[in-house]
Amino acid sequence: MTRRGIFPAIVVILLLSGCAGADHSGTRWKIPAEADVPGWKFRSAPLHYDRSNIVLYLKDRKNTYAEYGFRELTVARYIRVDDENAGLTLEFFLMGSDLNAFGIFSRERGQAVLAGHPPLNRLGVDSKRCYAGEHFLACRGGPYYWKLYPSGPGKIPPGDIRAFLSTVNRQVPSAGNPLPSPCRELAEKGEIDHIVYYPAAFDGVTGLENVYSGIMPLRGRDSVVVYAFREDSAAALREFMGLVNNEANRFILKSTAPYQSAFRVRDDGKYTILGQSGRWLLGVVGAGSLEQGEAVMGELVSLAGKCGLNSR
């Protein structure tokens, strides 16, 4: 083979090897093609956003998504072939980790539940994987989070929505349980459908990060609790004291054997109780009285202790 013939051959090999090693984890590879959803077509070419331009699409929501490690988004708009008034918009996010995808999913699901929109079950979807907002359906799987919105006045058959869901679900990992194993113990005791992961400050407490919040039936009432599991008891104690000593948090230290505790009165007159027991940081939010909050905290400490991971 001549030198002139060798060069094109090398180029072809390099191109083929590049294709074989291509990264298909990005959101543009997860968008259903027209062939995947018969009867539908793209209204226009899908739009792609990353950290450099996401503010153009998310606007005021940008910072919340940034908290959860936003990496990229692809937006695809579809219309029915036989009725251009019936449309669907798919937003497909890559959040960078399973936990971050669960985090933004849980945060927005919590807002939907508070607004009175219960998890959607008439389409046969798992409430741990999907929930319904006022005008959208949202799901998660692995590091991905996606939303499906109707657009236009045309009617969309439920079967078509199921087709979109099943097509996307086949292309992403199963939802699974992204909570660290110590947290699962608590989540399963309470209402796991209401668990929310917060990577940044929660309930206005400066410095309280990477925590879980949920609703648990403790002391005969549904209580909003917060919990986090740290590397060891010394790290948990240091963080607890740092939160208490931060004047902006307005905590008053009140040690209660066999655990550390502090409380503060919120602007609405309700109480937030903060506790530390072994490797756990624990909280009770919005208690009607100090006595009520301390009673719930005592049960929460006992519950955490049953995980068998209190010491070290």
CSV table of N, CA, C and O in Angstrom, one decimal, residues 103-220:
chain,number,residue,atom,x,y,z
A,103,GLY,N,-32.5,14.2,44.4
A,103,GLY,CA,-32.7,15.4,45.2
A,103,GLY,C,-33.6,16.4,44.5
A,103,GLY,O,-34.5,16.9,45.1
A,104,ILE,N,-33.3,16.7,43.2
A,104,ILE,CA,-34.2,17.7,42.5
A,104,ILE,C,-35.6,17.1,42.3
A,104,ILE,O,-36.6,17.8,42.4
A,105,PHE,N,-35.6,15.8,42.0
A,105,PHE,CA,-36.9,15.1,41.9
A,105,PHE,C,-37.7,15.2,43.2
A,105,PHE,O,-38.9,15.6,43.2
A,106,SER,N,-37.1,14.9,44.4
A,106,SER,CA,-37.7,15.0,45.6
A,106,SER,C,-38.1,16.4,46.0
A,106,SER,O,-39.2,16.6,46.6
A,107,ARG,N,-37.3,17.4,45.7
A,107,ARG,CA,-37.6,18.8,46.1
A,107,ARG,C,-38.8,19.2,45.3
A,107,ARG,O,-39.7,19.8,45.9
A,108,GLU,N,-38.9,19.0,44.0
A,108,GLU,CA,-40.0,19.5,43.2
A,108,GLU,C,-41.3,18.6,43.5
A,108,GLU,O,-42.4,19.1,43.4
A,109,ARG,N,-41.1,17.3,43.8
A,109,ARG,CA,-42.2,16.5,44.2
A,109,ARG,C,-42.8,17.0,45.5
A,109,ARG,O,-44.1,17.0,45.6
A,110,GLY,N,-42.0,17.4,46.4
A,110,GLY,CA,-42.5,17.9,47.7
A,110,GLY,C,-43.4,19.2,47.4
A,110,GLY,O,-44.4,19.3,48.1
A,111,GLN,N,-43.0,20.0,46.5
A,111,GLN,CA,-43.7,21.2,46.2
A,111,GLN,C,-45.1,20.8,45.6
A,111,GLN,O,-46.1,21.4,45.8
A,112,ALA,N,-45.1,19.8,44.7
A,112,ALA,CA,-46.3,19.3,44.1
A,112,ALA,C,-47.3,18.7,45.1
A,112,ALA,O,-48.5,19.0,45.0
A,113,VAL,N,-46.7,18.0,46.0
A,113,VAL,CA,-47.6,17.4,47.1
A,113,VAL,C,-48.2,18.4,47.9
A,113,VAL,O,-49.4,18.4,48.3
A,114,LEU,N,-47.4,19.4,48.3
A,114,LEU,CA,-47.9,20.5,49.1
A,114,LEU,C,-49.0,21.3,48.4
A,114,LEU,O,-49.9,21.8,49.0
A,115,ALA,N,-48.9,21.4,47.1
A,115,ALA,CA,-49.9,22.1,46.3
A,115,ALA,C,-51.1,21.2,46.0
A,115,ALA,O,-52.1,21.7,45.4
A,116,GLY,N,-51.1,20.0,46.5
A,116,GLY,CA,-52.3,19.2,46.4
A,116,GLY,C,-52.4,18.3,45.2
A,116,GLY,O,-53.4,17.8,44.8
A,117,HIS,N,-51.2,18.0,44.6
A,117,HIS,CA,-51.2,17.1,43.4
A,117,HIS,C,-50.5,15.8,43.8
A,117,HIS,O,-49.3,15.7,44.0
A,118,PRO,N,-51.3,14.8,44.1
A,118,PRO,CA,-50.8,13.5,44.6
A,118,PRO,C,-50.0,12.8,43.5
A,118,PRO,O,-50.2,13.1,42.3
A,119,PRO,N,-49.2,11.8,43.9
A,119,PRO,CA,-48.5,11.0,42.9
A,119,PRO,C,-49.5,10.4,41.9
A,119,PRO,O,-50.5,9.9,42.3
A,120,LEU,N,-49.1,10.4,40.6
A,120,LEU,CA,-50.0,9.9,39.6
A,120,LEU,C,-49.9,8.4,39.5
A,120,LEU,O,-48.9,7.8,39.4
A,121,ASN,N,-51.1,7.7,39.6
A,121,ASN,CA,-51.0,6.2,39.6
A,121,ASN,C,-52.0,5.7,38.5
A,121,ASN,O,-51.9,4.5,38.2
A,122,ARG,N,-52.8,6.5,37.8
A,122,ARG,CA,-53.7,6.0,36.9
A,122,ARG,C,-52.9,5.5,35.6
A,122,ARG,O,-53.5,4.7,34.8
A,123,LEU,N,-51.7,5.9,35.4
A,123,LEU,CA,-50.9,5.4,34.3
A,123,LEU,C,-50.1,4.2,34.7
A,123,LEU,O,-49.3,3.7,33.9
A,124,GLY,N,-50.2,3.8,35.9
A,124,GLY,CA,-49.5,2.6,36.3
A,124,GLY,C,-48.0,2.8,36.6
A,124,GLY,O,-47.2,2.0,36.4
A,125,VAL,N,-47.7,4.1,37.0
A,125,VAL,CA,-46.3,4.4,37.3
A,125,VAL,C,-46.0,4.3,38.7
A,125,VAL,O,-46.8,4.5,39.6
A,126,ASP,N,-44.7,4.0,39.1
A,126,ASP,CA,-44.3,3.8,40.4
A,126,ASP,C,-44.1,5.2,41.1
A,126,ASP,O,-43.4,6.1,40.5
A,127,SER,N,-44.8,5.5,42.2
A,127,SER,CA,-44.7,6.8,42.8
A,127,SER,C,-43.3,7.1,43.3
A,127,SER,O,-43.0,8.2,43.6
A,128,LYS,N,-42.4,6.1,43.5
A,128,LYS,CA,-41.0,6.3,43.9
A,128,LYS,C,-40.2,6.8,42.7
A,128,LYS,O,-39.1,7.3,42.8
A,129,ARG,N,-40.8,6.6,41.5
A,129,ARG,CA,-40.0,7.0,40.3
A,129,ARG,C,-40.7,8.2,39.6
A,129,ARG,O,-40.0,9.0,38.9
A,130,CYS,N,-42.0,8.4,39.7
A,130,CYS,CA,-42.7,9.5,39.1
A,130,CYS,C,-43.6,10.2,40.0
A,130,CYS,O,-44.0,9.6,41.0
A,131,TYR,N,-44.0,11.4,39.7
A,131,TYR,CA,-45.0,12.1,40.4
A,131,TYR,C,-45.7,13.0,39.4
A,131,TYR,O,-45.2,13.3,38.3
A,132,ALA,N,-46.9,13.5,39.8
A,132,ALA,CA,-47.6,14.4,38.9
A,132,ALA,C,-47.6,15.8,39.5
A,132,ALA,O,-48.0,16.0,40.7
A,133,GLY,N,-47.3,16.8,38.7
A,133,GLY,CA,-47.5,18.2,39.0
A,133,GLY,C,-48.8,18.7,38.5
A,133,GLY,O,-49.6,17.8,38.0
A,134,GLU,N,-49.1,20.0,38.5
A,134,GLU,CA,-50.4,20.4,38.1
A,134,GLU,C,-50.6,20.2,36.6
A,134,GLU,O,-51.6,19.8,36.1
A,135,HIS,N,-49.5,20.4,35.8
A,135,HIS,CA,-49.6,20.2,34.3
A,135,HIS,C,-48.5,19.4,33.7
A,135,HIS,O,-48.1,19.6,32.6
A,136,PHE,N,-47.9,18.5,34.5
A,136,PHE,CA,-46.8,17.8,34.0
A,136,PHE,C,-46.6,16.5,34.8
A,136,PHE,O,-47.2,16.3,35.9
A,137,LEU,N,-45.9,15.5,34.2
A,137,LEU,CA,-45.5,14.3,34.8
A,137,LEU,C,-44.0,14.3,34.9
A,137,LEU,O,-43.3,14.6,33.9
A,138,ALA,N,-43.4,13.9,36.0
A,138,ALA,CA,-42.0,13.9,36.2
A,138,ALA,C,-41.5,12.6,36.7
A,138,ALA,O,-42.2,12.0,37.5
A,139,CYS,N,-40.3,12.2,36.2
A,139,CYS,CA,-39.8,10.9,36.6
A,139,CYS,C,-38.3,11.0,36.8
A,139,CYS,O,-37.6,11.9,36.4
A,140,ARG,N,-37.7,10.0,37.4
A,140,ARG,CA,-36.2,9.9,37.6
A,140,ARG,C,-35.7,8.5,37.3
A,140,ARG,O,-36.5,7.5,37.3
A,141,GLY,N,-34.4,8.4,37.1
A,141,GLY,CA,-33.8,7.1,36.9
A,141,GLY,C,-32.3,7.3,36.8
A,141,GLY,O,-31.8,8.1,35.9
A,142,GLY,N,-31.5,6.7,37.7
A,142,GLY,CA,-30.0,7.0,37.7
A,142,GLY,C,-29.8,8.5,37.9
A,142,GLY,O,-30.4,9.1,38.7
A,143,PRO,N,-28.9,9.1,37.1
A,143,PRO,CA,-28.6,10.5,37.2
A,143,PRO,C,-29.5,11.4,36.4
A,143,PRO,O,-29.2,12.6,36.3
A,144,TYR,N,-30.6,10.8,35.9
A,144,TYR,CA,-31.5,11.6,35.0
A,144,TYR,C,-32.8,12.0,35.7
A,144,TYR,O,-33.3,11.2,36.5
A,145,TYR,N,-33.3,13.1,35.3
A,145,TYR,CA,-34.6,13.6,35.7
A,145,TYR,C,-35.3,14.2,34.5
A,145,TYR,O,-34.7,15.0,33.8
A,146,TRP,N,-36.6,13.8,34.3
A,146,TRP,CA,-37.2,14.3,33.1
A,146,TRP,C,-38.7,14.6,33.4
A,146,TRP,O,-39.3,14.1,34.3
A,147,LYS,N,-39.2,15.6,32.6
A,147,LYS,CA,-40.6,16.1,32.8
A,147,LYS,C,-41.3,16.0,31.4
A,147,LYS,O,-40.7,16.4,30.4
A,148,LEU,N,-42.6,15.7,31.4
A,148,LEU,CA,-43.4,15.6,30.2
A,148,LEU,C,-44.6,16.5,30.4
A,148,LEU,O,-45.4,16.4,31.3
A,149,TYR,N,-44.7,17.5,29.5
A,149,TYR,CA,-45.8,18.5,29.6
A,149,TYR,C,-46.7,18.4,28.4
A,149,TYR,O,-46.1,18.3,27.2
A,150,PRO,N,-48.0,18.5,28.5
A,150,PRO,CA,-48.8,18.7,27.4
A,150,PRO,C,-48.8,20.1,26.9
A,150,PRO,O,-48.5,21.1,27.7
A,151,SER,N,-48.9,20.3,25.6
A,151,SER,CA,-48.9,21.7,25.0
A,151,SER,C,-49.9,21.7,23.9
A,151,SER,O,-50.1,20.8,23.1
A,152,GLY,N,-50.7,22.8,23.8
A,152,GLY,CA,-51.7,23.0,22.8
A,152,GLY,C,-53.0,22.4,23.3
A,152,GLY,O,-53.1,21.7,24.3
A,153,PRO,N,-54.1,22.8,22.6
A,153,PRO,CA,-55.5,22.5,23.1
A,153,PRO,C,-55.9,21.1,22.7
A,153,PRO,O,-56.9,20.6,23.1
A,154,GLY,N,-55.1,20.4,21.8
A,154,GLY,CA,-55.6,19.1,21.3
A,154,GLY,C,-55.5,18.0,22.4
A,154,GLY,O,-54.8,18.1,23.4
A,155,LYS,N,-56.3,17.0,22.3
A,155,LYS,CA,-56.4,15.9,23.3
A,155,LYS,C,-55.3,14.9,23.0
A,155,LYS,O,-55.0,14.5,21.9
A,156,ILE,N,-54.7,14.4,24.1
A,156,ILE,CA,-53.6,13.4,24.0
A,156,ILE,C,-54.1,12.1,24.7
A,156,ILE,O,-54.4,12.1,25.9
A,157,PRO,N,-54.1,11.0,23.9
A,157,PRO,CA,-54.6,9.8,24.4
A,157,PRO,C,-53.6,9.3,25.5
A,157,PRO,O,-52.4,9.4,25.4
A,158,PRO,N,-54.1,8.8,26.7
A,158,PRO,CA,-53.3,8.3,27.7
A,158,PRO,C,-52.3,7.2,27.3
A,158,PRO,O,-51.1,7.1,27.8
A,159,GLY,N,-52.7,6.5,26.2
A,159,GLY,CA,-51.8,5.5,25.7
A,159,GLY,C,-50.5,6.1,25.1
A,159,GLY,O,-49.4,5.5,25.2
A,160,ASP,N,-50.6,7.3,24.6
A,160,ASP,CA,-49.5,8.0,24.0
A,160,ASP,C,-48.5,8.4,25.1
A,160,ASP,O,-47.3,8.3,24.9
A,161,ILE,N,-49.1,8.8,26.2
A,161,ILE,CA,-48.2,9.2,27.3
A,161,ILE,C,-47.5,8.0,27.9
A,161,ILE,O,-46.3,8.1,28.1
A,162,ARG,N,-48.2,6.9,28.0
A,162,ARG,CA,-47.5,5.7,28.4
A,162,ARG,C,-46.4,5.3,27.4
A,162,ARG,O,-45.3,4.8,27.9
A,163,ALA,N,-46.6,5.5,26.1
A,163,ALA,CA,-45.6,5.2,25.2
A,163,ALA,C,-44.3,6.0,25.3
A,163,ALA,O,-43.2,5.5,25.3
A,164,PHE,N,-44.5,7.3,25.6
A,164,PHE,CA,-43.3,8.2,25.9
A,164,PHE,C,-42.6,7.7,27.1
A,164,PHE,O,-41.4,7.6,27.1
A,165,LEU,N,-43.4,7.4,28.2
A,165,LEU,CA,-42.8,7.0,29.4
A,165,LEU,C,-42.0,5.7,29.3
A,165,LEU,O,-40.8,5.6,29.7
A,166,SER,N,-42.6,4.7,28.6
A,166,SER,CA,-41.9,3.4,28.5
A,166,SER,C,-40.7,3.6,27.6
A,166,SER,O,-39.6,2.9,27.9
A,167,THR,N,-40.7,4.4,26.6
A,167,THR,CA,-39.6,4.6,25.7
A,167,THR,C,-38.4,5.2,26.5
A,167,THR,O,-37.3,4.8,26.4
A,168,VAL,N,-38.7,6.2,27.3
A,168,VAL,CA,-37.6,6.9,28.0
A,168,VAL,C,-37.1,5.9,29.1
A,168,VAL,O,-35.9,5.8,29.3
A,169,ASN,N,-38.0,5.2,29.8
A,169,ASN,CA,-37.6,4.3,30.9
A,169,ASN,C,-36.7,3.2,30.4
A,169,ASN,O,-35.8,2.8,31.1
A,170,ARG,N,-36.9,2.8,29.1
A,170,ARG,CA,-36.0,1.8,28.6
A,170,ARG,C,-34.5,2.3,28.4
A,170,ARG,O,-33.6,1.5,28.4
A,171,GLN,N,-34.4,3.6,28.3
A,171,GLN,CA,-33.1,4.1,28.0
A,171,GLN,C,-32.3,4.6,29.2
A,171,GLN,O,-31.1,5.0,29.0
A,172,VAL,N,-32.9,4.6,30.3
A,172,VAL,CA,-32.2,5.1,31.5
A,172,VAL,C,-32.2,4.0,32.6
A,172,VAL,O,-33.0,3.0,32.6
A,173,PRO,N,-31.3,4.1,33.6
A,173,PRO,CA,-31.3,3.1,34.6
A,173,PRO,C,-32.6,3.1,35.4
A,173,PRO,O,-33.3,4.1,35.4
A,174,SER,N,-32.8,2.0,36.1
A,174,SER,CA,-34.0,1.9,37.0
A,174,SER,C,-33.9,3.0,38.1
A,174,SER,O,-32.7,3.4,38.4
A,175,ALA,N,-35.0,3.4,38.7
A,175,ALA,CA,-34.9,4.4,39.7
A,175,ALA,C,-34.1,4.0,40.9
A,175,ALA,O,-33.2,4.7,41.4
A,176,GLY,N,-34.3,2.8,41.5
A,176,GLY,CA,-33.5,2.3,42.6
A,176,GLY,C,-33.8,3.2,43.8
A,176,GLY,O,-34.6,4.1,43.9
A,177,ASN,N,-33.0,3.0,44.9
A,177,ASN,CA,-33.0,3.8,46.1
A,177,ASN,C,-31.7,4.4,46.3
A,177,ASN,O,-30.7,3.8,46.6
A,178,PRO,N,-31.5,5.7,46.0
A,178,PRO,CA,-30.2,6.4,46.0
A,178,PRO,C,-29.8,6.8,47.4
A,178,PRO,O,-28.7,7.3,47.6
A,179,LEU,N,-30.7,6.6,48.4
A,179,LEU,CA,-30.4,7.1,49.8
A,179,LEU,C,-29.3,6.2,50.3
A,179,LEU,O,-29.3,5.0,50.2
A,180,PRO,N,-28.3,6.8,51.0
A,180,PRO,CA,-27.2,6.0,51.6
A,180,PRO,C,-27.8,5.0,52.6
A,180,PRO,O,-28.9,5.3,53.2
A,181,SER,N,-27.3,3.8,52.7
A,181,SER,CA,-27.9,2.7,53.5
A,181,SER,C,-28.3,3.1,54.9
A,181,SER,O,-29.4,2.7,55.3
A,182,PRO,N,-27.6,3.9,55.7
A,182,PRO,CA,-28.1,4.3,57.0
A,182,PRO,C,-29.4,5.0,56.9
A,182,PRO,O,-30.2,4.9,57.8
A,183,CYS,N,-29.5,5.9,55.9
A,183,CYS,CA,-30.8,6.7,55.8
A,183,CYS,C,-32.0,5.9,55.4
A,183,CYS,O,-33.1,6.2,55.7
A,184,ARG,N,-31.8,4.7,54.7
A,184,ARG,CA,-32.9,3.9,54.3
A,184,ARG,C,-33.6,3.4,55.5
A,184,ARG,O,-34.9,3.2,55.5
A,185,GLU,N,-32.9,3.1,56.6
A,185,GLU,CA,-33.6,2.6,57.8
A,185,GLU,C,-34.6,3.6,58.2
A,185,GLU,O,-35.7,3.2,58.6
A,186,LEU,N,-34.3,4.9,58.3
A,186,LEU,CA,-35.2,5.9,58.7
A,186,LEU,C,-36.3,6.1,57.7
A,186,LEU,O,-37.5,6.3,58.0
A,187,ALA,N,-35.9,6.2,56.4
A,187,ALA,CA,-36.9,6.4,55.3
A,187,ALA,C,-38.0,5.4,55.3
A,187,ALA,O,-39.2,5.7,55.1
A,188,GLU,N,-37.6,4.1,55.5
A,188,GLU,CA,-38.6,3.1,55.5
A,188,GLU,C,-39.5,3.1,56.7
A,188,GLU,O,-40.6,2.5,56.6
A,189,LYS,N,-39.1,3.7,57.8
A,189,LYS,CA,-39.9,3.8,58.9
A,189,LYS,C,-41.0,4.9,58.7
A,189,LYS,O,-42.0,4.9,59.4
A,190,GLY,N,-40.6,5.9,57.9
A,190,GLY,CA,-41.6,7.0,57.7
A,190,GLY,C,-42.2,6.9,56.3
A,190,GLY,O,-42.5,5.9,55.8
A,191,GLU,N,-42.5,8.1,55.8
A,191,GLU,CA,-43.1,8.2,54.5
A,191,GLU,C,-42.1,8.4,53.4
A,191,GLU,O,-41.7,9.6,53.1
A,192,ILE,N,-41.5,7.3,52.8
A,192,ILE,CA,-40.4,7.5,51.9
A,192,ILE,C,-40.8,8.3,50.7
A,192,ILE,O,-40.0,9.0,50.1
A,193,ASP,N,-42.1,8.3,50.4
A,193,ASP,CA,-42.6,9.1,49.2
A,193,ASP,C,-42.4,10.6,49.5
A,193,ASP,O,-42.5,11.4,48.6
A,194,HIS,N,-42.2,11.0,50.7
A,194,HIS,CA,-42.0,12.4,51.1
A,194,HIS,C,-40.6,12.8,51.4
A,194,HIS,O,-40.4,13.9,51.8
A,195,ILE,N,-39.7,11.9,51.3
A,195,ILE,CA,-38.3,12.2,51.7
A,195,ILE,C,-37.7,13.2,50.6
A,195,ILE,O,-37.9,13.0,49.4
A,196,VAL,N,-37.0,14.3,51.1
A,196,VAL,CA,-36.4,15.3,50.3
A,196,VAL,C,-34.9,15.4,50.7
A,196,VAL,O,-34.6,15.4,51.9
A,197,TYR,N,-34.1,15.4,49.7
A,197,TYR,CA,-32.6,15.6,49.9
A,197,TYR,C,-32.3,17.0,49.7
A,197,TYR,O,-32.6,17.6,48.6
A,198,TYR,N,-31.6,17.6,50.6
A,198,TYR,CA,-31.1,19.0,50.5
A,198,TYR,C,-29.6,19.1,50.6
A,198,TYR,O,-29.0,18.8,51.6
A,199,PRO,N,-28.9,19.4,49.5
A,199,PRO,CA,-27.5,19.6,49.5
A,199,PRO,C,-27.0,20.9,50.2
A,199,PRO,O,-25.9,21.0,50.6
A,200,ALA,N,-27.9,21.9,50.3
A,200,ALA,CA,-27.6,23.2,50.9
A,200,ALA,C,-28.5,23.5,52.0
A,200,ALA,O,-29.3,22.6,52.4
A,201,ALA,N,-28.4,24.7,52.6
A,201,ALA,CA,-29.1,25.0,53.8
A,201,ALA,C,-30.6,24.7,53.8
A,201,ALA,O,-31.2,24.8,52.8
A,202,PHE,N,-31.0,24.2,55.0
A,202,PHE,CA,-32.4,23.8,55.1
A,202,PHE,C,-33.1,24.5,56.3
A,202,PHE,O,-32.4,24.7,57.3
A,203,ASP,N,-34.3,24.9,56.1
A,203,ASP,CA,-35.1,25.6,57.1
A,203,ASP,C,-34.4,26.9,57.6
A,203,ASP,O,-34.5,27.2,58.8
A,204,GLY,N,-33.6,27.5,56.8
A,204,GLY,CA,-32.9,28.7,57.2
A,204,GLY,C,-31.8,28.6,58.1
A,204,GLY,O,-31.3,29.5,58.7
A,205,VAL,N,-31.4,27.3,58.4
A,205,VAL,CA,-30.2,27.0,59.3
A,205,VAL,C,-28.9,27.1,58.5
A,205,VAL,O,-28.7,26.3,57.7
A,206,THR,N,-28.1,28.2,58.7
A,206,THR,CA,-26.9,28.4,58.0
A,206,THR,C,-25.9,27.2,58.3
A,206,THR,O,-25.6,27.0,59.5
A,207,GLY,N,-25.4,26.6,57.3
A,207,GLY,CA,-24.4,25.6,57.5
A,207,GLY,C,-24.9,24.2,57.6
A,207,GLY,O,-24.2,23.2,57.6
A,208,LEU,N,-26.2,24.0,57.6
A,208,LEU,CA,-26.8,22.7,57.7
A,208,LEU,C,-27.0,22.2,56.3
A,208,LEU,O,-28.0,22.6,55.6
A,209,GLU,N,-26.1,21.3,55.8
A,209,GLU,CA,-26.1,20.8,54.4
A,209,GLU,C,-26.1,19.3,54.3
A,209,GLU,O,-25.8,18.6,55.3
A,210,ASN,N,-26.4,18.8,53.1
A,210,ASN,CA,-26.4,17.4,52.9
A,210,ASN,C,-27.2,16.6,53.9
A,210,ASN,O,-26.7,15.7,54.6
A,211,VAL,N,-28.5,17.0,54.0
A,211,VAL,CA,-29.4,16.4,54.9
A,211,VAL,C,-30.7,15.9,54.2
A,211,VAL,O,-30.9,16.3,53.1
A,212,TYR,N,-31.4,15.0,54.9
A,212,TYR,CA,-32.6,14.5,54.4
A,212,TYR,C,-33.8,15.0,55.3
A,212,TYR,O,-33.6,15.1,56.5
A,213,SER,N,-34.9,15.3,54.7
A,213,SER,CA,-36.1,15.7,55.4
A,213,SER,C,-37.2,14.8,55.0
A,213,SER,O,-37.3,14.4,53.9
A,214,GLY,N,-38.1,14.5,56.0
A,214,GLY,CA,-39.2,13.7,55.7
A,214,GLY,C,-40.3,13.8,56.7
A,214,GLY,O,-40.1,14.5,57.7
A,215,ILE,N,-41.4,13.2,56.4
A,215,ILE,CA,-42.6,13.2,57.4
A,215,ILE,C,-42.6,11.8,58.0
A,215,ILE,O,-42.7,10.8,57.3
A,216,MET,N,-42.6,11.8,59.3
A,216,MET,CA,-42.6,10.5,60.1
A,216,MET,C,-43.7,10.6,61.1
A,216,MET,O,-43.9,11.6,61.8
A,217,PRO,N,-44.4,9.5,61.3
A,217,PRO,CA,-45.5,9.4,62.3
A,217,PRO,C,-44.9,9.1,63.7
A,217,PRO,O,-44.7,7.9,64.1
A,218,LEU,N,-44.4,10.1,64.4
A,218,LEU,CA,-43.8,10.0,65.7
A,218,LEU,C,-44.6,10.6,66.7
A,218,LEU,O,-45.2,11.7,66.5
A,219,ARG,N,-44.7,10.0,67.9
A,219,ARG,CA,-45.5,10.5,69.0
A,219,ARG,C,-46.9,10.7,68.7
A,219,ARG,O,-47.5,11.7,69.1
A,220,GLY,N,-47.5,9.9,67.8
A,220,GLY,CA,-48.9,10.0,67.5
A,220,GLY,C,-49.2,11.1,66.5
A,220,GLY,O,-50.4,11.4,66.3
